[in-house]
């Protein structure tokens, strides 16, 4: 065989050996490419999942922030609404208290014989009813410690009105006696009748004081003191009636004399009740102010 034939055979052999190698290399490259594609896809999926999770977290955070803001706003609006209701209830109560004390003052100041005492008494009763109703609203709205302070104010108003009613009754009785002393009494009454009535009250006061200071023994002495009080009281009632002082007005003067009280004691009792009311009113206002100031800082 010549050299050319040998070379051709050798070339063919080399070509046959190169084909499997190329196939193997191609397969390896294909697998590498597929693996790279798989890794790229996994990385893409991981990245997409991470991005999705971040988006969901941001959306949840935004939602929670919106819900919290809405709740905070709702709480603030509710608190403001309650504050408004409470302020209105407190203002109404304070106004009712002022009106009641004004009515009490009018009842005492206008105790003259020509005044419409029935209308004045009706005004006091209406004022007390208004105070009670206004306090019930304060008690309903709260808070409890402010409502309790308001209850003490309500009780103080009651004490003032009772003291004013008693002072007014005595003042009207005294007004009748002064009218008699000035010659403006009933027909047939003179200044001497008023003087006799005042003396009878003085004697009753002295007899009642002796009765209170003396003991029950000896029985005869105690009986004498009791009889002296009874006689003095009967005389006082008779002389007061002669001057036109009867009913509750006479009963008030008699009761004061039996307890040894001075003629101006009812006015003094009214002043004490008014002073006590002023103290409780100041305490209530302080409680309300502290509540509002403290809550505003929260």
Short mmCIF file of N, CA, C and O in Angstrom, two decimals, residues 80-166:
data_model
loop_
_atom_site.label_atom_id
_atom_site.label_comp_id
_atom_site.label_asym_id
_atom_site.label_seq_id
_atom_site.Cartn_x
_atom_site.Cartn_y
_atom_site.Cartn_z
N UNK A 80 -62.43 63.25 73.67
CA UNK A 80 -62.88 64.63 73.52
C UNK A 80 -64.39 64.73 73.69
O UNK A 80 -64.91 65.69 74.28
N UNK A 81 -65.10 63.75 73.15
CA UNK A 81 -66.56 63.72 73.28
C UNK A 81 -66.97 63.59 74.74
O UNK A 81 -67.87 64.30 75.22
N UNK A 82 -66.29 62.69 75.49
CA UNK A 82 -66.60 62.55 76.91
C UNK A 82 -66.26 63.82 77.67
O UNK A 82 -67.00 64.24 78.57
N UNK A 83 -65.15 64.45 77.31
CA UNK A 83 -64.78 65.71 77.97
C UNK A 83 -65.86 66.77 77.74
O UNK A 83 -66.21 67.52 78.66
N UNK A 84 -66.36 66.82 76.52
CA UNK A 84 -67.40 67.80 76.21
C UNK A 84 -68.65 67.55 77.04
O UNK A 84 -69.24 68.49 77.61
N UNK A 85 -69.07 66.30 77.12
CA UNK A 85 -70.25 65.96 77.92
C UNK A 85 -70.03 66.31 79.39
O UNK A 85 -70.93 66.85 80.05
N UNK A 86 -68.86 65.97 79.90
CA UNK A 86 -68.58 66.23 81.31
C UNK A 86 -68.52 67.73 81.59
O UNK A 86 -69.06 68.20 82.60
N UNK A 87 -67.86 68.46 80.72
CA UNK A 87 -67.79 69.91 80.92
C UNK A 87 -69.18 70.53 80.92
O UNK A 87 -69.48 71.40 81.74
N UNK A 88 -70.02 70.09 79.99
CA UNK A 88 -71.38 70.63 79.94
C UNK A 88 -72.16 70.26 81.20
O UNK A 88 -72.90 71.09 81.74
N UNK A 89 -72.00 69.02 81.67
CA UNK A 89 -72.69 68.59 82.89
C UNK A 89 -72.20 69.38 84.09
O UNK A 89 -73.00 69.82 84.94
N UNK A 90 -70.89 69.59 84.16
CA UNK A 90 -70.33 70.34 85.29
C UNK A 90 -70.77 71.81 85.24
O UNK A 90 -71.08 72.40 86.28
N UNK A 91 -70.78 72.38 84.05
CA UNK A 91 -71.21 73.78 83.93
C UNK A 91 -72.68 73.93 84.32
O UNK A 91 -73.06 74.89 85.01
N UNK A 92 -73.50 72.98 83.89
CA UNK A 92 -74.93 73.03 84.25
C UNK A 92 -75.11 72.90 85.75
O UNK A 92 -75.94 73.60 86.37
N UNK A 93 -74.34 72.02 86.37
CA UNK A 93 -74.43 71.82 87.82
C UNK A 93 -73.99 73.09 88.56
O UNK A 93 -74.66 73.52 89.51
N UNK A 94 -72.89 73.68 88.13
CA UNK A 94 -72.41 74.90 88.78
C UNK A 94 -73.43 76.03 88.65
O UNK A 94 -73.66 76.79 89.61
N UNK A 95 -74.06 76.14 87.48
CA UNK A 95 -75.10 77.16 87.29
C UNK A 95 -76.29 76.91 88.21
O UNK A 95 -76.85 77.85 88.79
N UNK A 96 -76.68 75.64 88.34
CA UNK A 96 -77.81 75.29 89.21
C UNK A 96 -77.50 75.63 90.66
O UNK A 96 -78.36 76.11 91.40
N UNK A 97 -76.27 75.37 91.08
CA UNK A 97 -75.86 75.70 92.45
C UNK A 97 -75.93 77.21 92.68
O UNK A 97 -76.45 77.68 93.71
N UNK A 98 -75.43 77.98 91.73
CA UNK A 98 -75.48 79.43 91.86
C UNK A 98 -76.92 79.94 91.92
O UNK A 98 -77.25 80.82 92.72
N UNK A 99 -77.78 79.39 91.06
CA UNK A 99 -79.19 79.80 91.06
C UNK A 99 -79.86 79.46 92.39
O UNK A 99 -80.71 80.22 92.89
N UNK A 100 -79.49 78.31 92.96
CA UNK A 100 -80.10 77.90 94.23
C UNK A 100 -79.68 78.82 95.36
O UNK A 100 -80.51 79.22 96.19
N UNK A 101 -78.41 79.18 95.42
CA UNK A 101 -77.95 80.08 96.48
C UNK A 101 -78.55 81.48 96.31
O UNK A 101 -78.83 82.16 97.29
N UNK A 102 -78.74 81.89 95.05
CA UNK A 102 -79.40 83.18 94.81
C UNK A 102 -80.84 83.15 95.30
O UNK A 102 -81.32 84.12 95.92
N UNK A 103 -81.53 82.05 95.01
CA UNK A 103 -82.92 81.91 95.47
C UNK A 103 -82.97 81.90 97.00
O UNK A 103 -83.89 82.48 97.60
N UNK A 104 -82.00 81.26 97.63
CA UNK A 104 -81.96 81.24 99.10
C UNK A 104 -81.74 82.64 99.66
O UNK A 104 -82.39 83.05 100.64
N UNK A 105 -80.84 83.39 99.01
CA UNK A 105 -80.60 84.76 99.47
C UNK A 105 -81.83 85.63 99.32
O UNK A 105 -82.15 86.43 100.21
N UNK A 106 -82.54 85.47 98.20
CA UNK A 106 -83.76 86.26 98.00
C UNK A 106 -84.82 85.92 99.04
O UNK A 106 -85.56 86.80 99.50
N UNK A 107 -84.88 84.65 99.41
CA UNK A 107 -85.88 84.23 100.40
C UNK A 107 -85.68 84.94 101.72
O UNK A 107 -86.66 85.29 102.41
N UNK A 108 -84.42 85.14 102.10
CA UNK A 108 -84.13 85.79 103.38
C UNK A 108 -84.20 87.31 103.26
O UNK A 108 -84.76 88.00 104.12
N UNK A 109 -83.62 87.83 102.18
CA UNK A 109 -83.58 89.28 102.02
C UNK A 109 -84.98 89.88 101.83
O UNK A 109 -85.26 90.99 102.28
N UNK A 110 -85.83 89.15 101.15
CA UNK A 110 -87.16 89.67 100.83
C UNK A 110 -88.20 89.04 101.76
O UNK A 110 -89.18 88.44 101.33
N UNK A 111 -87.95 89.17 103.06
CA UNK A 111 -88.84 88.57 104.05
C UNK A 111 -89.86 89.57 104.59
O UNK A 111 -90.53 89.30 105.59
N UNK A 112 -89.97 90.70 103.93
CA UNK A 112 -90.91 91.72 104.39
C UNK A 112 -92.36 91.28 104.25
O UNK A 112 -92.68 90.35 103.49
N UNK A 113 -93.27 91.96 104.94
CA UNK A 113 -94.69 91.56 104.92
C UNK A 113 -95.36 91.74 103.57
O UNK A 113 -96.39 91.13 103.31
N UNK A 114 -94.79 92.56 102.71
CA UNK A 114 -95.43 92.83 101.42
C UNK A 114 -94.87 91.96 100.28
O UNK A 114 -95.26 92.14 99.13
N UNK A 115 -93.96 91.05 100.61
CA UNK A 115 -93.37 90.20 99.59
C UNK A 115 -94.25 88.98 99.32
O UNK A 115 -95.02 88.55 100.17
N UNK A 116 -94.08 88.42 98.12
CA UNK A 116 -94.81 87.21 97.73
C UNK A 116 -94.00 86.00 98.21
O UNK A 116 -93.22 85.41 97.47
N UNK A 117 -94.22 85.63 99.48
CA UNK A 117 -93.42 84.56 100.07
C UNK A 117 -93.70 83.20 99.41
O UNK A 117 -92.80 82.36 99.33
N UNK A 118 -94.91 83.00 98.96
CA UNK A 118 -95.22 81.75 98.27
C UNK A 118 -94.39 81.58 97.01
O UNK A 118 -93.85 80.50 96.73
N UNK A 119 -94.26 82.65 96.23
CA UNK A 119 -93.47 82.59 95.01
C UNK A 119 -92.00 82.37 95.32
O UNK A 119 -91.30 81.62 94.63
N UNK A 120 -91.51 83.04 96.37
CA UNK A 120 -90.12 82.87 96.77
C UNK A 120 -89.84 81.44 97.21
O UNK A 120 -88.79 80.86 96.88
N UNK A 121 -90.76 80.86 97.97
CA UNK A 121 -90.59 79.47 98.40
C UNK A 121 -90.63 78.51 97.21
O UNK A 121 -89.87 77.52 97.16
N UNK A 122 -91.51 78.79 96.26
CA UNK A 122 -91.58 77.96 95.06
C UNK A 122 -90.26 78.02 94.27
O UNK A 122 -89.81 77.02 93.70
N UNK A 123 -89.67 79.21 94.22
CA UNK A 123 -88.40 79.37 93.51
C UNK A 123 -87.29 78.55 94.17
O UNK A 123 -86.46 77.94 93.50
N UNK A 124 -87.30 78.52 95.51
CA UNK A 124 -86.30 77.72 96.23
C UNK A 124 -86.50 76.23 95.95
O UNK A 124 -85.55 75.49 95.71
N UNK A 125 -87.75 75.79 95.98
CA UNK A 125 -88.04 74.38 95.72
C UNK A 125 -87.61 73.99 94.31
O UNK A 125 -86.99 72.93 94.09
N UNK A 126 -87.93 74.84 93.33
CA UNK A 126 -87.55 74.56 91.94
C UNK A 126 -86.03 74.54 91.78
O UNK A 126 -85.48 73.70 91.05
N UNK A 127 -85.36 75.45 92.47
CA UNK A 127 -83.89 75.50 92.38
C UNK A 127 -83.27 74.23 92.95
O UNK A 127 -82.30 73.70 92.39
N UNK A 128 -83.81 73.73 94.05
CA UNK A 128 -83.28 72.50 94.65
C UNK A 128 -83.50 71.31 93.73
O UNK A 128 -82.63 70.46 93.58
N UNK A 129 -84.66 71.26 93.10
CA UNK A 129 -84.93 70.17 92.15
C UNK A 129 -83.94 70.22 90.98
O UNK A 129 -83.47 69.17 90.51
N UNK A 130 -83.63 71.42 90.52
CA UNK A 130 -82.67 71.56 89.41
C UNK A 130 -81.28 71.10 89.82
O UNK A 130 -80.58 70.45 89.05
N UNK A 131 -80.89 71.44 91.04
CA UNK A 131 -79.59 70.99 91.55
C UNK A 131 -79.52 69.47 91.62
O UNK A 131 -78.52 68.85 91.22
N UNK A 132 -80.57 68.85 92.11
CA UNK A 132 -80.59 67.39 92.21
C UNK A 132 -80.48 66.74 90.84
O UNK A 132 -79.73 65.76 90.65
N UNK A 133 -81.23 67.26 89.87
CA UNK A 133 -81.18 66.68 88.53
C UNK A 133 -79.81 66.89 87.90
O UNK A 133 -79.25 65.97 87.29
N UNK A 134 -79.26 68.10 88.04
CA UNK A 134 -77.94 68.38 87.47
C UNK A 134 -76.89 67.48 88.09
O UNK A 134 -75.97 67.01 87.40
N UNK A 135 -77.00 67.23 89.39
CA UNK A 135 -76.03 66.33 90.02
C UNK A 135 -76.17 64.91 89.52
O UNK A 135 -75.18 64.19 89.39
N UNK A 136 -77.40 64.48 89.25
CA UNK A 136 -77.58 63.12 88.73
C UNK A 136 -76.86 62.94 87.40
O UNK A 136 -76.32 61.86 87.12
N UNK A 137 -76.83 63.98 86.57
CA UNK A 137 -76.10 63.91 85.31
C UNK A 137 -74.60 63.87 85.56
O UNK A 137 -73.86 63.10 84.92
N UNK A 138 -74.11 64.66 86.50
CA UNK A 138 -72.70 64.63 86.86
C UNK A 138 -72.32 63.25 87.38
O UNK A 138 -71.27 62.69 87.04
N UNK A 139 -73.18 62.68 88.20
CA UNK A 139 -72.93 61.35 88.75
C UNK A 139 -72.89 60.31 87.64
O UNK A 139 -72.10 59.36 87.68
N UNK A 140 -73.73 60.47 86.62
CA UNK A 140 -73.77 59.53 85.51
C UNK A 140 -72.53 59.65 84.63
O UNK A 140 -71.95 58.63 84.23
N UNK A 141 -72.09 60.86 84.35
CA UNK A 141 -70.96 61.07 83.46
C UNK A 141 -69.63 60.76 84.13
O UNK A 141 -68.67 60.37 83.46
N UNK A 142 -69.55 60.94 85.48
CA UNK A 142 -68.29 60.66 86.14
C UNK A 142 -67.25 61.74 85.83
O UNK A 142 -67.56 62.77 85.26
N UNK A 143 -65.99 61.43 86.19
CA UNK A 143 -65.51 60.24 86.91
C UNK A 143 -65.98 60.21 88.36
O UNK A 143 -66.51 61.21 88.86
N UNK A 144 -65.75 59.07 89.01
CA UNK A 144 -66.36 58.84 90.32
C UNK A 144 -65.92 59.87 91.37
O UNK A 144 -66.76 60.35 92.14
N UNK A 145 -64.63 60.22 91.40
CA UNK A 145 -64.18 61.13 92.46
C UNK A 145 -64.72 62.54 92.25
O UNK A 145 -64.97 63.26 93.22
N UNK A 146 -64.93 62.94 91.01
CA UNK A 146 -65.52 64.26 90.74
C UNK A 146 -67.01 64.24 91.11
O UNK A 146 -67.54 65.20 91.68
N UNK A 147 -67.69 63.14 90.80
CA UNK A 147 -69.11 63.01 91.14
C UNK A 147 -69.30 63.00 92.65
O UNK A 147 -70.27 63.56 93.17
N UNK A 148 -68.38 62.36 93.38
CA UNK A 148 -68.49 62.32 94.84
C UNK A 148 -68.30 63.72 95.42
O UNK A 148 -69.02 64.13 96.35
N UNK A 149 -67.36 64.47 94.89
CA UNK A 149 -67.18 65.86 95.34
C UNK A 149 -68.42 66.69 95.02
O UNK A 149 -68.83 67.55 95.82
N UNK A 150 -69.05 66.43 93.88
CA UNK A 150 -70.28 67.14 93.53
C UNK A 150 -71.42 66.76 94.47
O UNK A 150 -72.28 67.60 94.76
N UNK A 151 -71.43 65.52 94.95
CA UNK A 151 -72.47 65.11 95.91
C UNK A 151 -72.37 65.93 97.19
O UNK A 151 -73.38 66.34 97.76
N UNK A 152 -71.14 66.19 97.63
CA UNK A 152 -70.97 67.01 98.83
C UNK A 152 -71.46 68.44 98.58
O UNK A 152 -72.01 69.08 99.49
N UNK A 153 -71.26 68.93 97.36
CA UNK A 153 -71.79 70.25 97.02
C UNK A 153 -73.31 70.24 97.07
O UNK A 153 -73.93 71.16 97.60
N UNK A 154 -73.91 69.20 96.50
CA UNK A 154 -75.38 69.09 96.52
C UNK A 154 -75.90 69.08 97.95
O UNK A 154 -76.88 69.77 98.28
N UNK A 155 -75.25 68.32 98.83
CA UNK A 155 -75.66 68.30 100.24
C UNK A 155 -75.47 69.67 100.88
O UNK A 155 -76.28 70.09 101.73
N UNK A 156 -74.41 70.38 100.49
CA UNK A 156 -74.19 71.72 101.01
C UNK A 156 -75.28 72.69 100.58
O UNK A 156 -75.71 73.54 101.36
N UNK A 157 -75.73 72.54 99.33
CA UNK A 157 -76.84 73.38 98.85
C UNK A 157 -78.10 73.10 99.65
O UNK A 157 -78.84 74.02 100.03
N UNK A 158 -78.36 71.82 99.92
CA UNK A 158 -79.53 71.46 100.72
C UNK A 158 -79.48 72.12 102.09
O UNK A 158 -80.48 72.65 102.59
N UNK A 159 -78.29 72.09 102.71
CA UNK A 159 -78.13 72.71 104.03
C UNK A 159 -78.37 74.21 103.96
O UNK A 159 -79.01 74.79 104.86
N UNK A 160 -77.88 74.85 102.91
CA UNK A 160 -78.08 76.30 102.76
C UNK A 160 -79.56 76.63 102.59
O UNK A 160 -80.08 77.57 103.21
N UNK A 161 -80.26 75.86 101.77
CA UNK A 161 -81.67 76.15 101.54
C UNK A 161 -82.51 75.93 102.79
O UNK A 161 -83.44 76.70 103.07
N UNK A 162 -82.18 74.89 103.55
CA UNK A 162 -82.91 74.66 104.81
C UNK A 162 -82.64 75.79 105.79
O UNK A 162 -83.57 76.29 106.45
N UNK A 163 -81.39 76.19 105.89
CA UNK A 163 -81.04 77.30 106.80
C UNK A 163 -81.71 78.59 106.34
O UNK A 163 -82.17 79.39 107.17
N UNK A 164 -81.79 78.79 105.03
CA UNK A 164 -82.43 79.99 104.50
C UNK A 164 -83.92 79.99 104.80
O UNK A 164 -84.50 81.03 105.14
N UNK A 165 -84.56 78.83 104.68
CA UNK A 165 -85.99 78.74 104.97
C UNK A 165 -86.27 79.08 106.43
O UNK A 165 -87.23 79.81 106.75
N UNK A 166 -85.44 78.57 107.33
CA UNK A 166 -85.61 78.86 108.76
C UNK A 166 -85.33 80.34 109.04
O UNK A 166 -86.07 80.98 109.80
#
